[in-house]
PDB file of C-alpha atoms and ligand atoms in Angstrom:
ATOM      1  CA  UNK S 117      63.351 -49.598 -21.510  1.00  0.00           C
ATOM      2  CA  UNK S 118      64.338 -51.514 -24.804  1.00  0.00           C
ATOM      3  CA  UNK S 119      62.701 -54.680 -25.873  1.00  0.00           C
ATOM      4  CA  UNK S 120      62.524 -58.176 -24.502  1.00  0.00           C
ATOM      5  CA  UNK S 121      62.269 -61.185 -26.531  1.00  0.00           C
ATOM      6  CA  UNK S 122      62.203 -64.748 -25.560  1.00  0.00           C
ATOM      7  CA  UNK S 123      63.161 -67.595 -27.973  1.00  0.00           C
ATOM      8  CA  UNK S 124      62.772 -71.180 -27.328  1.00  0.00           C
ATOM      9  CA  UNK S 125      64.399 -74.640 -28.765  1.00  0.00           C
ATOM     10  CA  UNK S 126      62.474 -77.899 -28.758  1.00  0.00           C
ATOM     11  CA  UNK S 127      63.449 -78.960 -25.075  1.00  0.00           C
ATOM     12  CA  UNK S 128      60.607 -77.471 -23.132  1.00  0.00           C
ATOM     13  CA  UNK S 129      58.407 -75.006 -25.152  1.00  0.00           C
ATOM     14  CA  UNK S 130      55.309 -75.687 -22.716  1.00  0.00           C
ATOM     15  CA  UNK S 131      57.360 -74.033 -19.998  1.00  0.00           C
ATOM     16  CA  UNK S 132      58.833 -71.307 -22.304  1.00  0.00           C
ATOM     17  CA  UNK S 133      55.189 -70.608 -23.327  1.00  0.00           C
ATOM     18  CA  UNK S 134      54.216 -70.195 -19.730  1.00  0.00           C
ATOM     19  CA  UNK S 135      57.073 -67.868 -18.907  1.00  0.00           C
ATOM     20  CA  UNK S 136      56.079 -65.673 -21.737  1.00  0.00           C
ATOM     21  CA  UNK S 137      52.441 -65.776 -20.433  1.00  0.00           C
ATOM     22  CA  UNK S 138      53.682 -64.395 -17.083  1.00  0.00           C
ATOM     23  CA  UNK S 139      55.810 -61.805 -19.129  1.00  0.00           C
ATOM     24  CA  UNK S 140      52.847 -60.847 -21.094  1.00  0.00           C
ATOM     25  CA  UNK S 141      54.849 -61.347 -24.262  1.00  0.00           C
ATOM     26  CA  UNK S 142      54.482 -63.485 -27.464  1.00  0.00           C
ATOM     27  CA  UNK S 143      57.281 -66.185 -27.895  1.00  0.00           C
ATOM     28  CA  UNK S 144      59.802 -65.156 -30.542  1.00  0.00           C
ATOM     29  CA  UNK S 145      59.660 -66.283 -33.952  1.00  0.00           C
ATOM     30  CA  UNK S 146      62.201 -68.986 -34.542  1.00  0.00           C
ATOM     31  CA  UNK S 147      62.892 -71.943 -36.611  1.00  0.00           C
ATOM     32  CA  UNK S 148      64.842 -74.600 -34.611  1.00  0.00           C
ATOM     33  CA  UNK S 149      64.853 -77.612 -36.923  1.00  0.00           C
ATOM     34  CA  UNK S 150      67.239 -80.377 -38.551  1.00  0.00           C
ATOM     35  CA  UNK S 151      68.651 -80.753 -41.879  1.00  0.00           C
ATOM     36  CA  UNK S 152      68.089 -84.315 -43.444  1.00  0.00           C
ATOM     37  CA  UNK S 153      71.263 -85.472 -41.776  1.00  0.00           C
ATOM     38  CA  UNK S 154      70.082 -84.617 -38.333  1.00  0.00           C
ATOM     39  CA  UNK S 155      72.341 -81.544 -37.853  1.00  0.00           C
ATOM     40  CA  UNK S 156      70.618 -78.571 -35.984  1.00  0.00           C
ATOM     41  CA  UNK S 157      69.505 -75.498 -37.937  1.00  0.00           C
ATOM     42  CA  UNK S 158      68.186 -72.355 -36.360  1.00  0.00           C
ATOM     43  CA  UNK S 159      66.746 -69.194 -38.008  1.00  0.00           C
ATOM     44  CA  UNK S 160      65.491 -66.174 -36.030  1.00  0.00           C
ATOM     45  CA  UNK S 161      62.546 -64.746 -38.305  1.00  0.00           C
ATOM     46  CA  UNK S 162      62.466 -61.211 -36.755  1.00  0.00           C
ATOM     47  CA  UNK S 163      64.814 -58.499 -36.282  1.00  0.00           C
ATOM     48  CA  UNK S 164      66.519 -58.562 -33.114  1.00  0.00           C
ATOM     49  CA  UNK S 165      69.117 -55.822 -33.438  1.00  0.00           C
ATOM     50  CA  UNK S 166      69.618 -54.019 -30.162  1.00  0.00           C
ATOM     51  CA  UNK S 167      67.248 -56.161 -28.359  1.00  0.00           C
ATOM     52  CA  UNK S 168      67.519 -58.000 -25.020  1.00  0.00           C
ATOM     53  CA  UNK S 169      67.220 -61.633 -25.995  1.00  0.00           C
ATOM     54  CA  UNK S 170      66.463 -64.464 -23.633  1.00  0.00           C
ATOM     55  CA  UNK S 171      67.354 -67.845 -25.195  1.00  0.00           C
ATOM     56  CA  UNK S 172      65.157 -70.676 -23.363  1.00  0.00           C
ATOM     57  CA  UNK S 173      66.448 -74.031 -23.203  1.00  0.00           C
ATOM     58  CA  UNK S 174      66.875 -76.734 -20.571  1.00  0.00           C
ATOM     59  CA  UNK S 175      69.935 -79.241 -21.424  1.00  0.00           C
ATOM     60  CA  UNK S 176      68.443 -82.411 -20.266  1.00  0.00           C
ATOM     61  CA  UNK S 177      69.384 -85.709 -22.676  1.00  0.00           C
ATOM     62  CA  UNK S 178      69.371 -86.071 -25.436  1.00  0.00           C
ATOM     63  CA  UNK S 179      72.562 -83.824 -26.077  1.00  0.00           C
ATOM     64  CA  UNK S 180      70.550 -82.370 -29.057  1.00  0.00           C
ATOM     65  CA  UNK S 181      68.995 -79.943 -26.491  1.00  0.00           C
ATOM     66  CA  UNK S 182      72.350 -78.574 -25.528  1.00  0.00           C
ATOM     67  CA  UNK S 183      73.331 -78.392 -29.286  1.00  0.00           C
ATOM     68  CA  UNK S 184      70.162 -76.289 -30.174  1.00  0.00           C
ATOM     69  CA  UNK S 185      70.907 -74.021 -27.339  1.00  0.00           C
ATOM     70  CA  UNK S 186      74.503 -73.378 -28.637  1.00  0.00           C
ATOM     71  CA  UNK S 187      72.930 -72.911 -32.197  1.00  0.00           C
ATOM     72  CA  UNK S 188      70.529 -70.430 -30.899  1.00  0.00           C
ATOM     73  CA  UNK S 189      72.935 -68.525 -28.975  1.00  0.00           C
ATOM     74  CA  UNK S 190      75.187 -68.043 -32.051  1.00  0.00           C
ATOM     75  CA  UNK S 191      72.429 -67.080 -34.228  1.00  0.00           C
ATOM     76  CA  UNK S 192      71.365 -64.604 -31.600  1.00  0.00           C
ATOM     77  CA  UNK S 193      74.694 -62.958 -31.468  1.00  0.00           C
ATOM     78  CA  UNK S 194      75.346 -62.909 -34.987  1.00  0.00           C
ATOM     79  CA  UNK S 195      71.857 -61.159 -35.489  1.00  0.00           C
ATOM     80  CA  UNK S 196      73.314 -58.310 -33.422  1.00  0.00           C
ATOM     81  CA  UNK S 197      71.150 -58.625 -30.166  1.00  0.00           C
ATOM     82  CA  UNK S 198      72.084 -56.038 -27.612  1.00  0.00           C
ATOM     83  CA  UNK S 199      72.470 -58.790 -24.873  1.00  0.00           C
ATOM     84  CA  UNK S 200      71.830 -62.545 -24.972  1.00  0.00           C
ATOM     85  CA  UNK S 201      70.918 -64.446 -21.732  1.00  0.00           C
ATOM     86  CA  UNK S 202      70.983 -68.196 -21.744  1.00  0.00           C
ATOM     87  CA  UNK S 203      67.833 -69.236 -19.654  1.00  0.00           C
ATOM     88  CA  UNK S 204      68.698 -72.957 -18.671  1.00  0.00           C
ATOM     89  CA  UNK S 205      66.182 -74.245 -16.246  1.00  0.00           C
ATOM     90  CA  UNK S 206      68.020 -77.556 -15.920  1.00  0.00           C
ATOM     91  CA  UNK S 207      71.616 -77.440 -16.465  1.00  0.00           C
ATOM     92  CA  UNK S 208      72.528 -80.906 -17.783  1.00  0.00           C
ATOM     93  CA  UNK S 209      76.081 -82.610 -17.696  1.00  0.00           C
ATOM     94  CA  UNK S 210      76.444 -80.865 -14.485  1.00  0.00           C
ATOM     95  CA  UNK S 211      77.073 -84.072 -12.337  1.00  0.00           C
ATOM     96  CA  UNK S 212      80.473 -84.498 -13.794  1.00  0.00           C
ATOM     97  CA  UNK S 213      81.971 -81.295 -12.076  1.00  0.00           C
ATOM     98  CA  UNK S 214      85.331 -82.497 -10.977  1.00  0.00           C
ATOM     99  CA  UNK S 215      88.088 -85.041 -11.450  1.00  0.00           C
ATOM    100  CA  UNK S 216      86.989 -87.585  -9.041  1.00  0.00           C
ATOM    101  CA  UNK S 217      88.730 -90.482 -10.875  1.00  0.00           C
ATOM    102  CA  UNK S 218      91.676 -90.625 -13.335  1.00  0.00           C
ATOM    103  CA  UNK S 219      91.226 -89.544 -16.948  1.00  0.00           C
ATOM    104  CA  UNK S 220      87.485 -88.312 -16.632  1.00  0.00           C
ATOM    105  CA  UNK S 221      86.351 -85.251 -18.167  1.00  0.00           C
ATOM    106  CA  UNK S 222      84.748 -82.161 -16.292  1.00  0.00           C
ATOM    107  CA  UNK S 223      81.698 -81.726 -18.626  1.00  0.00           C
ATOM    108  CA  UNK S 224      80.278 -78.920 -16.418  1.00  0.00           C
ATOM    109  CA  UNK S 225      83.303 -76.773 -17.270  1.00  0.00           C
ATOM    110  CA  UNK S 226      83.157 -77.897 -20.913  1.00  0.00           C
ATOM    111  CA  UNK S 227      79.565 -76.967 -21.294  1.00  0.00           C
ATOM    112  CA  UNK S 228      80.175 -73.497 -19.461  1.00  0.00           C
ATOM    113  CA  UNK S 229      82.943 -72.786 -22.121  1.00  0.00           C
ATOM    114  CA  UNK S 230      80.636 -73.899 -24.715  1.00  0.00           C
ATOM    115  CA  UNK S 231      77.720 -71.800 -23.732  1.00  0.00           C
ATOM    116  CA  UNK S 232      80.071 -68.581 -23.272  1.00  0.00           C
ATOM    117  CA  UNK S 233      81.842 -69.125 -26.525  1.00  0.00           C
ATOM    118  CA  UNK S 234      78.381 -69.539 -28.470  1.00  0.00           C
ATOM    119  CA  UNK S 235      77.479 -65.949 -27.434  1.00  0.00           C
ATOM    120  CA  UNK S 236      75.877 -65.995 -24.001  1.00  0.00           C
ATOM    121  CA  UNK S 237      76.450 -62.634 -22.142  1.00  0.00           C
ATOM    122  CA  UNK S 238      74.958 -63.988 -19.013  1.00  0.00           C
ATOM    123  CA  UNK S 239      73.100 -67.129 -17.672  1.00  0.00           C
ATOM    124  CA  UNK S 240      69.866 -67.813 -15.625  1.00  0.00           C
ATOM    125  CA  UNK S 241      69.685 -71.301 -14.208  1.00  0.00           C
ATOM    126  CA  UNK S 242      67.890 -73.248 -11.392  1.00  0.00           C
ATOM    127  CA  UNK S 243      69.024 -75.603  -8.636  1.00  0.00           C
ATOM    128  CA  UNK S 244      72.466 -76.468 -10.306  1.00  0.00           C
ATOM    129  CA  UNK S 245      73.715 -79.726  -9.267  1.00  0.00           C
ATOM    130  CA  UNK S 246      76.532 -78.012  -7.304  1.00  0.00           C
ATOM    131  CA  UNK S 247      76.397 -74.243  -6.820  1.00  0.00           C
ATOM    132  CA  UNK S 248      80.219 -74.061  -7.317  1.00  0.00           C
ATOM    133  CA  UNK S 249      79.563 -74.536 -11.171  1.00  0.00           C
ATOM    134  CA  UNK S 250      78.589 -70.827 -11.176  1.00  0.00           C
ATOM    135  CA  UNK S 251      82.488 -70.159 -10.840  1.00  0.00           C
ATOM    136  CA  UNK S 252      82.956 -72.097 -14.230  1.00  0.00           C
ATOM    137  CA  UNK S 253      81.477 -69.189 -15.987  1.00  0.00           C
ATOM    138  CA  UNK S 254      83.145 -65.723 -16.286  1.00  0.00           C
ATOM    139  CA  UNK S 255      80.205 -63.905 -17.249  1.00  0.00           C
ATOM    140  CA  UNK S 256      77.159 -62.806 -14.991  1.00  0.00           C
ATOM    141  CA  UNK S 257      75.251 -66.023 -13.614  1.00  0.00           C
ATOM    142  CA  UNK S 258      71.923 -65.861 -11.590  1.00  0.00           C
ATOM    143  CA  UNK S 259      71.158 -69.108  -9.908  1.00  0.00           C
ATOM    144  CA  UNK S 260      67.499 -69.446  -8.709  1.00  0.00           C
ATOM    145  CA  UNK S 261      66.027 -72.126  -6.424  1.00  0.00           C
ATOM    146  CA  UNK S 262      62.825 -73.920  -6.806  1.00  0.00           C
ATOM    147  CA  UNK S 263      62.391 -73.765  -3.000  1.00  0.00           C
ATOM    148  CA  UNK S 264      59.747 -71.237  -2.842  1.00  0.00           C
ATOM    149  CA  UNK S 265      57.426 -73.107  -5.200  1.00  0.00           C
ATOM    150  CA  UNK S 266      58.211 -76.719  -3.339  1.00  0.00           C
ATOM    151  CA  UNK S 267      58.056 -75.080   0.155  1.00  0.00           C
ATOM    152  CA  UNK S 268      54.753 -73.690  -0.460  1.00  0.00           C
ATOM    153  CA  UNK S 269      53.462 -77.078  -1.415  1.00  0.00           C
ATOM    154  CA  UNK S 270      54.758 -78.825   1.580  1.00  0.00           C
ATOM    155  CA  UNK S 271      53.563 -76.028   3.932  1.00  0.00           C
ATOM    156  CA  UNK S 272      50.056 -76.900   2.903  1.00  0.00           C
ATOM    157  CA  UNK S 273      50.430 -80.724   3.539  1.00  0.00           C
ATOM    158  CA  UNK S 274      49.880 -80.651   7.384  1.00  0.00           C
ATOM    159  CA  UNK S 275      52.794 -82.866   8.105  1.00  0.00           C
ATOM    160  CA  UNK S 276      53.179 -83.846  11.787  1.00  0.00           C
ATOM    161  CA  UNK S 277      56.677 -83.992  13.742  1.00  0.00           C
ATOM    162  CA  UNK S 278      58.341 -83.419  10.289  1.00  0.00           C
ATOM    163  CA  UNK S 279      61.993 -84.500   9.254  1.00  0.00           C
ATOM    164  CA  UNK S 280      63.567 -83.569   6.024  1.00  0.00           C
ATOM    165  CA  UNK S 281      65.974 -86.004   4.802  1.00  0.00           C
ATOM    166  CA  UNK S 282      68.798 -85.376   2.498  1.00  0.00           C
ATOM    167  CA  UNK S 283      69.384 -88.726   0.772  1.00  0.00           C
ATOM    168  CA  UNK S 284      73.246 -88.202   0.132  1.00  0.00           C
ATOM    169  CA  UNK S 285      75.861 -85.599   1.290  1.00  0.00           C
ATOM    170  CA  UNK S 286      75.321 -83.566  -1.982  1.00  0.00           C
ATOM    171  CA  UNK S 287      72.083 -82.320  -0.853  1.00  0.00           C
ATOM    172  CA  UNK S 288      72.459 -81.592   2.707  1.00  0.00           C
ATOM    173  CA  UNK S 289      72.494 -77.764   2.337  1.00  0.00           C
ATOM    174  CA  UNK S 290      69.111 -77.908   0.345  1.00  0.00           C
ATOM    175  CA  UNK S 291      67.706 -80.049   2.945  1.00  0.00           C
ATOM    176  CA  UNK S 292      68.872 -78.026   5.779  1.00  0.00           C
ATOM    177  CA  UNK S 293      67.446 -74.781   4.188  1.00  0.00           C
ATOM    178  CA  UNK S 294      63.951 -76.330   3.630  1.00  0.00           C
ATOM    179  CA  UNK S 295      64.088 -77.936   7.341  1.00  0.00           C
ATOM    180  CA  UNK S 296      64.562 -74.380   8.721  1.00  0.00           C
ATOM    181  CA  UNK S 297      61.790 -73.001   6.408  1.00  0.00           C
ATOM    182  CA  UNK S 298      59.289 -75.642   7.265  1.00  0.00           C
ATOM    183  CA  UNK S 299      60.032 -75.938  11.126  1.00  0.00           C
ATOM    184  CA  UNK S 300      61.329 -79.532  10.758  1.00  0.00           C
ATOM    185  CA  UNK S 301      64.502 -81.214  11.733  1.00  0.00           C
ATOM    186  CA  UNK S 302      67.313 -82.712   9.591  1.00  0.00           C
ATOM    187  CA  UNK S 303      68.368 -86.303   8.819  1.00  0.00           C
ATOM    188  CA  UNK S 304      70.841 -87.708   6.443  1.00  0.00           C
ATOM    189  CA  UNK S 305      71.248 -90.863   4.518  1.00  0.00           C
ATOM    190  CA  UNK S 306      74.827 -92.110   4.280  1.00  0.00           C
ATOM    191  CA  UNK S 307      74.815 -93.248   0.528  1.00  0.00           C
ATOM    192  CA  UNK S 308      77.655 -94.830  -1.463  1.00  0.00           C
ATOM    193  CA  UNK S 309      77.936 -95.072  -5.247  1.00  0.00           C
ATOM    194  CA  UNK S 310      79.934 -98.416  -6.031  1.00  0.00           C
ATOM    195  CA  UNK S 311      79.306 -97.437  -9.755  1.00  0.00           C
ATOM    196  CA  UNK S 312      77.942 -94.649 -11.567  1.00  0.00           C
ATOM    197  CA  UNK S 313      74.028 -94.628 -11.642  1.00  0.00           C
ATOM    198  CA  UNK S 314      74.185 -97.378  -8.739  1.00  0.00           C
ATOM    199  CA  UNK S 315      73.420 -96.181  -5.248  1.00  0.00           C
ATOM    200  CA  UNK S 316      73.698 -97.983  -1.903  1.00  0.00           C
ATOM    201  CA  UNK S 317      72.313 -96.857   1.483  1.00  0.00           C
ATOM    202  CA  UNK S 318      75.097 -97.552   4.338  1.00  0.00           C
ATOM    203  CA  UNK S 319      73.274 -95.768   7.239  1.00  0.00           C
ATOM    204  CA  UNK S 320      70.533 -93.453   8.176  1.00  0.00           C
ATOM    205  CA  UNK S 321      71.605 -90.744  10.474  1.00  0.00           C
ATOM    206  CA  UNK S 322      68.903 -88.867  12.524  1.00  0.00           C
ATOM    207  CA  UNK S 323      65.637 -89.568  14.558  1.00  0.00           C
ATOM    208  CA  UNK S 324      63.039 -91.094  12.051  1.00  0.00           C
ATOM    209  CA  UNK S 325      60.747 -93.316  14.242  1.00  0.00           C
ATOM    210  CA  UNK S 326      57.068 -92.266  13.816  1.00  0.00           C
ATOM    211  CA  UNK S 327      57.799 -89.181  11.941  1.00  0.00           C
ATOM    212  CA  UNK S 328      56.637 -87.630   8.734  1.00  0.00           C
ATOM    213  CA  UNK S 329      59.561 -87.250   6.238  1.00  0.00           C
ATOM    214  CA  UNK S 330      60.179 -85.318   3.237  1.00  0.00           C
ATOM    215  CA  UNK S 331      62.985 -86.635   1.007  1.00  0.00           C
ATOM    216  CA  UNK S 332      64.865 -83.912  -0.822  1.00  0.00           C
ATOM    217  CA  UNK S 333      67.020 -83.959  -3.759  1.00  0.00           C
ATOM    218  CA  UNK S 334      67.914 -81.515  -6.612  1.00  0.00           C
ATOM    219  CA  UNK S 335      67.333 -84.285  -9.140  1.00  0.00           C
ATOM    220  CA  UNK S 336      65.760 -87.639  -9.629  1.00  0.00           C
ATOM    221  CA  UNK S 337      67.557 -89.899 -12.384  1.00  0.00           C
ATOM    222  CA  UNK S 338      67.239 -93.507 -12.120  1.00  0.00           C
ATOM    223  CA  UNK S 339      65.377 -92.887  -8.755  1.00  0.00           C
ATOM    224  CA  UNK S 340      67.909 -95.356  -7.171  1.00  0.00           C
ATOM    225  CA  UNK S 341      68.748 -92.674  -4.548  1.00  0.00           C
ATOM    226  CA  UNK S 342      65.332 -91.788  -3.760  1.00  0.00           C
ATOM    227  CA  UNK S 343      63.741 -95.224  -3.498  1.00  0.00           C
ATOM    228  CA  UNK S 344      66.544 -96.786  -1.573  1.00  0.00           C
ATOM    229  CA  UNK S 345      66.420 -93.908   0.957  1.00  0.00           C
ATOM    230  CA  UNK S 346      62.516 -94.478   1.259  1.00  0.00           C
ATOM    231  CA  UNK S 347      63.052 -98.102   2.021  1.00  0.00           C
ATOM    232  CA  UNK S 348      65.627 -97.505   4.684  1.00  0.00           C
ATOM    233  CA  UNK S 349      63.411 -94.794   6.225  1.00  0.00           C
ATOM    234  CA  UNK S 350      60.393 -97.074   6.234  1.00  0.00           C
ATOM    235  CA  UNK S 351      62.682 -99.525   7.853  1.00  0.00           C
ATOM    236  CA  UNK S 352      63.709 -97.069  10.392  1.00  0.00           C
ATOM    237  CA  UNK S 353      59.987 -96.393  11.348  1.00  0.00           C
ATOM    238  CA  UNK S 354      59.154 -93.349   9.301  1.00  0.00           C
ATOM    239  CA  UNK S 355      55.409 -92.532   9.119  1.00  0.00           C
ATOM    240  CA  UNK S 356      54.398 -90.979   6.043  1.00  0.00           C
ATOM    241  CA  UNK S 357      56.933 -90.472   3.428  1.00  0.00           C
ATOM    242  CA  UNK S 358      56.960 -87.809   0.626  1.00  0.00           C
ATOM    243  CA  UNK S 359      59.767 -87.116  -1.788  1.00  0.00           C
ATOM    244  CA  UNK S 360      60.683 -83.796  -3.668  1.00  0.00           C
ATOM    245  CA  UNK S 361      63.064 -82.543  -6.238  1.00  0.00           C
ATOM    246  CA  UNK S 362      63.566 -79.828  -8.723  1.00  0.00           C
ATOM    247  CA  UNK S 363      64.623 -81.638 -11.948  1.00  0.00           C
ATOM    248  CA  UNK S 364      62.660 -84.697 -12.756  1.00  0.00           C
ATOM    249  CA  UNK S 365      65.182 -86.578 -15.153  1.00  0.00           C
ATOM    250  CA  UNK S 366      63.636 -89.776 -14.664  1.00  0.00           C
ATOM    251  CA  UNK S 367      65.502 -92.060 -17.101  1.00  0.00           C
ATOM    252  CA  UNK S 368      65.012 -95.785 -17.642  1.00  0.00           C
ATOM    253  CA  UNK S 369      62.725 -97.538 -14.852  1.00  0.00           C
ATOM    254  CA  UNK S 370      62.635 -94.437 -12.516  1.00  0.00           C
ATOM    255  CA  UNK S 371      58.773 -94.130 -12.525  1.00  0.00           C
ATOM    256  CA  UNK S 372      58.313 -97.828 -11.967  1.00  0.00           C
ATOM    257  CA  UNK S 373      60.476 -97.780  -9.218  1.00  0.00           C
ATOM    258  CA  UNK S 374      58.912 -94.852  -7.672  1.00  0.00           C
ATOM    259  CA  UNK S 375      55.513 -96.316  -8.209  1.00  0.00           C
ATOM    260  CA  UNK S 376      56.623 -99.379  -5.961  1.00  0.00           C
ATOM    261  CA  UNK S 377      58.630 -97.305  -3.409  1.00  0.00           C
ATOM    262  CA  UNK S 378      56.986 -96.710   0.196  1.00  0.00           C
ATOM    263  CA  UNK S 379      56.464 -93.087  -1.051  1.00  0.00           C
ATOM    264  CA  UNK S 380      52.947 -91.459  -0.740  1.00  0.00           C
ATOM    265  CA  UNK S 381      53.582 -88.563  -2.981  1.00  0.00           C
ATOM    266  CA  UNK S 382      56.491 -87.231  -5.244  1.00  0.00           C
ATOM    267  CA  UNK S 383      56.631 -83.480  -6.086  1.00  0.00           C
ATOM    268  CA  UNK S 384      58.740 -82.236  -8.923  1.00  0.00           C
ATOM    269  CA  UNK S 385      58.961 -79.240 -11.125  1.00  0.00           C
ATOM    270  CA  UNK S 386      58.331 -78.692 -14.801  1.00  0.00           C
ATOM    271  CA  UNK S 387      62.119 -77.757 -15.588  1.00  0.00           C
ATOM    272  CA  UNK S 388      62.022 -81.037 -17.470  1.00  0.00           C
ATOM    273  CA  UNK S 389      58.754 -81.946 -19.287  1.00  0.00           C
ATOM    274  CA  UNK S 390      57.039 -85.402 -19.086  1.00  0.00           C
ATOM    275  CA  UNK S 391      53.967 -86.420 -21.017  1.00  0.00           C
ATOM    276  CA  UNK S 392      51.137 -87.236 -18.641  1.00  0.00           C
ATOM    277  CA  UNK S 393      51.023 -90.821 -19.820  1.00  0.00           C
ATOM    278  CA  UNK S 394      54.832 -91.396 -18.727  1.00  0.00           C
ATOM    279  CA  UNK S 395      53.937 -90.462 -14.973  1.00  0.00           C
ATOM    280  CA  UNK S 396      51.907 -91.895 -12.317  1.00  0.00           C
ATOM    281  CA  UNK S 397      49.217 -90.313 -10.065  1.00  0.00           C
ATOM    282  CA  UNK S 398      51.587 -89.931  -7.089  1.00  0.00           C
ATOM    283  CA  UNK S 399      53.787 -87.602  -9.226  1.00  0.00           C
ATOM    284  CA  UNK S 400      52.814 -84.195  -8.761  1.00  0.00           C
ATOM    285  CA  UNK S 401      54.376 -81.437 -11.076  1.00  0.00           C
ATOM    286  CA  UNK S 402      54.580 -77.744  -9.812  1.00  0.00           C
ATOM    287  CA  UNK S 403      55.602 -75.152 -12.460  1.00  0.00           C
ATOM    288  CA  UNK S 404      58.495 -72.865 -11.913  1.00  0.00           C
ATOM    289  CA  UNK S 405      57.242 -70.503 -14.843  1.00  0.00           C
ATOM    290  CA  UNK S 406      56.419 -67.468 -12.465  1.00  0.00           C
ATOM    291  CA  UNK S 407      59.785 -67.590 -10.965  1.00  0.00           C
ATOM    292  CA  UNK S 408      61.784 -67.681 -14.284  1.00  0.00           C
ATOM    293  CA  UNK S 409      59.562 -65.138 -15.527  1.00  0.00           C
ATOM    294  CA  UNK S 410      59.991 -62.761 -12.780  1.00  0.00           C
ATOM    295  CA  UNK S 411      63.737 -63.450 -12.847  1.00  0.00           C
ATOM    296  CA  UNK S 412      63.747 -62.815 -16.529  1.00  0.00           C
ATOM    297  CA  UNK S 413      61.671 -59.419 -16.124  1.00  0.00           C
ATOM    298  CA  UNK S 414      64.097 -58.071 -13.349  1.00  0.00           C
ATOM    299  CA  UNK S 415      67.102 -58.959 -15.298  1.00  0.00           C
ATOM    300  CA  UNK S 416      65.774 -56.894 -18.329  1.00  0.00           C
ATOM    301  CA  UNK S 417      64.824 -54.151 -16.019  1.00  0.00           C
ATOM    302  CA  UNK S 418      68.268 -54.196 -14.314  1.00  0.00           C
ATOM    303  CA  UNK S 419      66.605 -54.939 -10.897  1.00  0.00           C
ATOM    304  CA  UNK S 420      67.988 -57.000  -8.206  1.00  0.00           C
ATOM    305  CA  UNK S 421      66.918 -60.726  -8.143  1.00  0.00           C
ATOM    306  CA  UNK S 422      68.030 -61.551  -4.335  1.00  0.00           C
ATOM    307  CA  UNK S 423      64.554 -61.584  -3.041  1.00  0.00           C
ATOM    308  CA  UNK S 424      64.051 -64.605  -5.400  1.00  0.00           C
ATOM    309  CA  UNK S 425      66.891 -66.613  -4.118  1.00  0.00           C
ATOM    310  CA  UNK S 426      65.142 -67.966  -1.019  1.00  0.00           C
TER     311      UNK S 426
HETATM  312  C1  LIG U 158      73.424 -86.984  -6.427  1.00  0.00           C
HETATM  313  O1  LIG U 158      74.547 -86.437  -6.044  1.00  0.00           O
HETATM  314  C2  LIG U 158      72.385 -86.265  -6.746  1.00  0.00           C
HETATM  315  O2  LIG U 158      71.777 -85.168  -5.706  1.00  0.00           O
HETATM  316  C3  LIG U 158      71.086 -87.186  -7.016  1.00  0.00           C
HETATM  317  O3  LIG U 158      70.918 -87.718  -5.608  1.00  0.00           O
HETATM  318  C4  LIG U 158      71.400 -88.191  -7.590  1.00  0.00           C
HETATM  319  O4  LIG U 158      72.055 -87.807  -9.019  1.00  0.00           O
HETATM  320  C5  LIG U 158      70.060 -89.000  -8.394  1.00  0.00           C
HETATM  321  O5  LIG U 158      70.260 -89.952  -9.052  1.00  0.00           O
HETATM  322  P1  LIG U 158      69.533 -91.356  -9.140  1.00  0.00           P
HETATM  323  O6  LIG U 158      68.039 -90.737  -9.184  1.00  0.00           O
HETATM  324  O7  LIG U 158      70.115 -91.838 -10.510  1.00  0.00           O
HETATM  325  O8  LIG U 158      69.898 -91.982  -7.837  1.00  0.00           O
END
């Protein structure tokens, strides 16, 4: 078996280090810095000719994270790596995945094109905003779910008469899979968006009265969706409300909103890093490092990943 190397940009080096620890390898030697004018500059400081290279970088805002990913892929390709895999724990720009209004861009497709043109031979990511984005790529694509990590957490909570709630139509499939694994029933919030980044609850569909509730989403950004869902569920008579998501984007006042919401605990993963002082005690962070590390190992060893897709 040839060598495996992992290189990271500046988006989430902490998670990259945990992944390397799982794999038992040192993080690759790379400089990812800026020229004086702010342009990104990358230099790989070791020979990677013929090497199986994994370029690690989630692409949450600012867009500099995406640029770093692209420039690292280009550097790896031009350094004659045998294969270059883009490891993108959070795939940003995914919410604009179709022309739902006149004259808008499809950024998910644009970013897919950029990643491919920059030199990725394959992609590894986690909980895409919509799974169809896989089809925007014409290179091999592995899509992991954080479900094993989140479900393990929920199972230990001793919930009673649990109902998993999807806070909008988009997350129903995810919520249904969780409900099945947790032996819970499923409910749905009928959410509308009068404007981008503004959510409104229209209706709660399902039996909520007196039950423990888990609100589940792929990401929490402004937290409008999650907090409005929690308020509607409280009104509908929910007992204990917990929320969970894979990607804690947490922009603007999201943390303050979550703090005030009738939610006991919010569980997220470390695909997007946050300093402890930015968070509040009821936000619990679980690591997906071992899951990503195992997927990288199996890709490198040309083994099946399907048992990780649960
Ligand atoms: C929507 O389709 C997504 O699944 C999330 O519900 C949404 O993007 C969360 O955004 P926010 O936290 O800003 O309401």
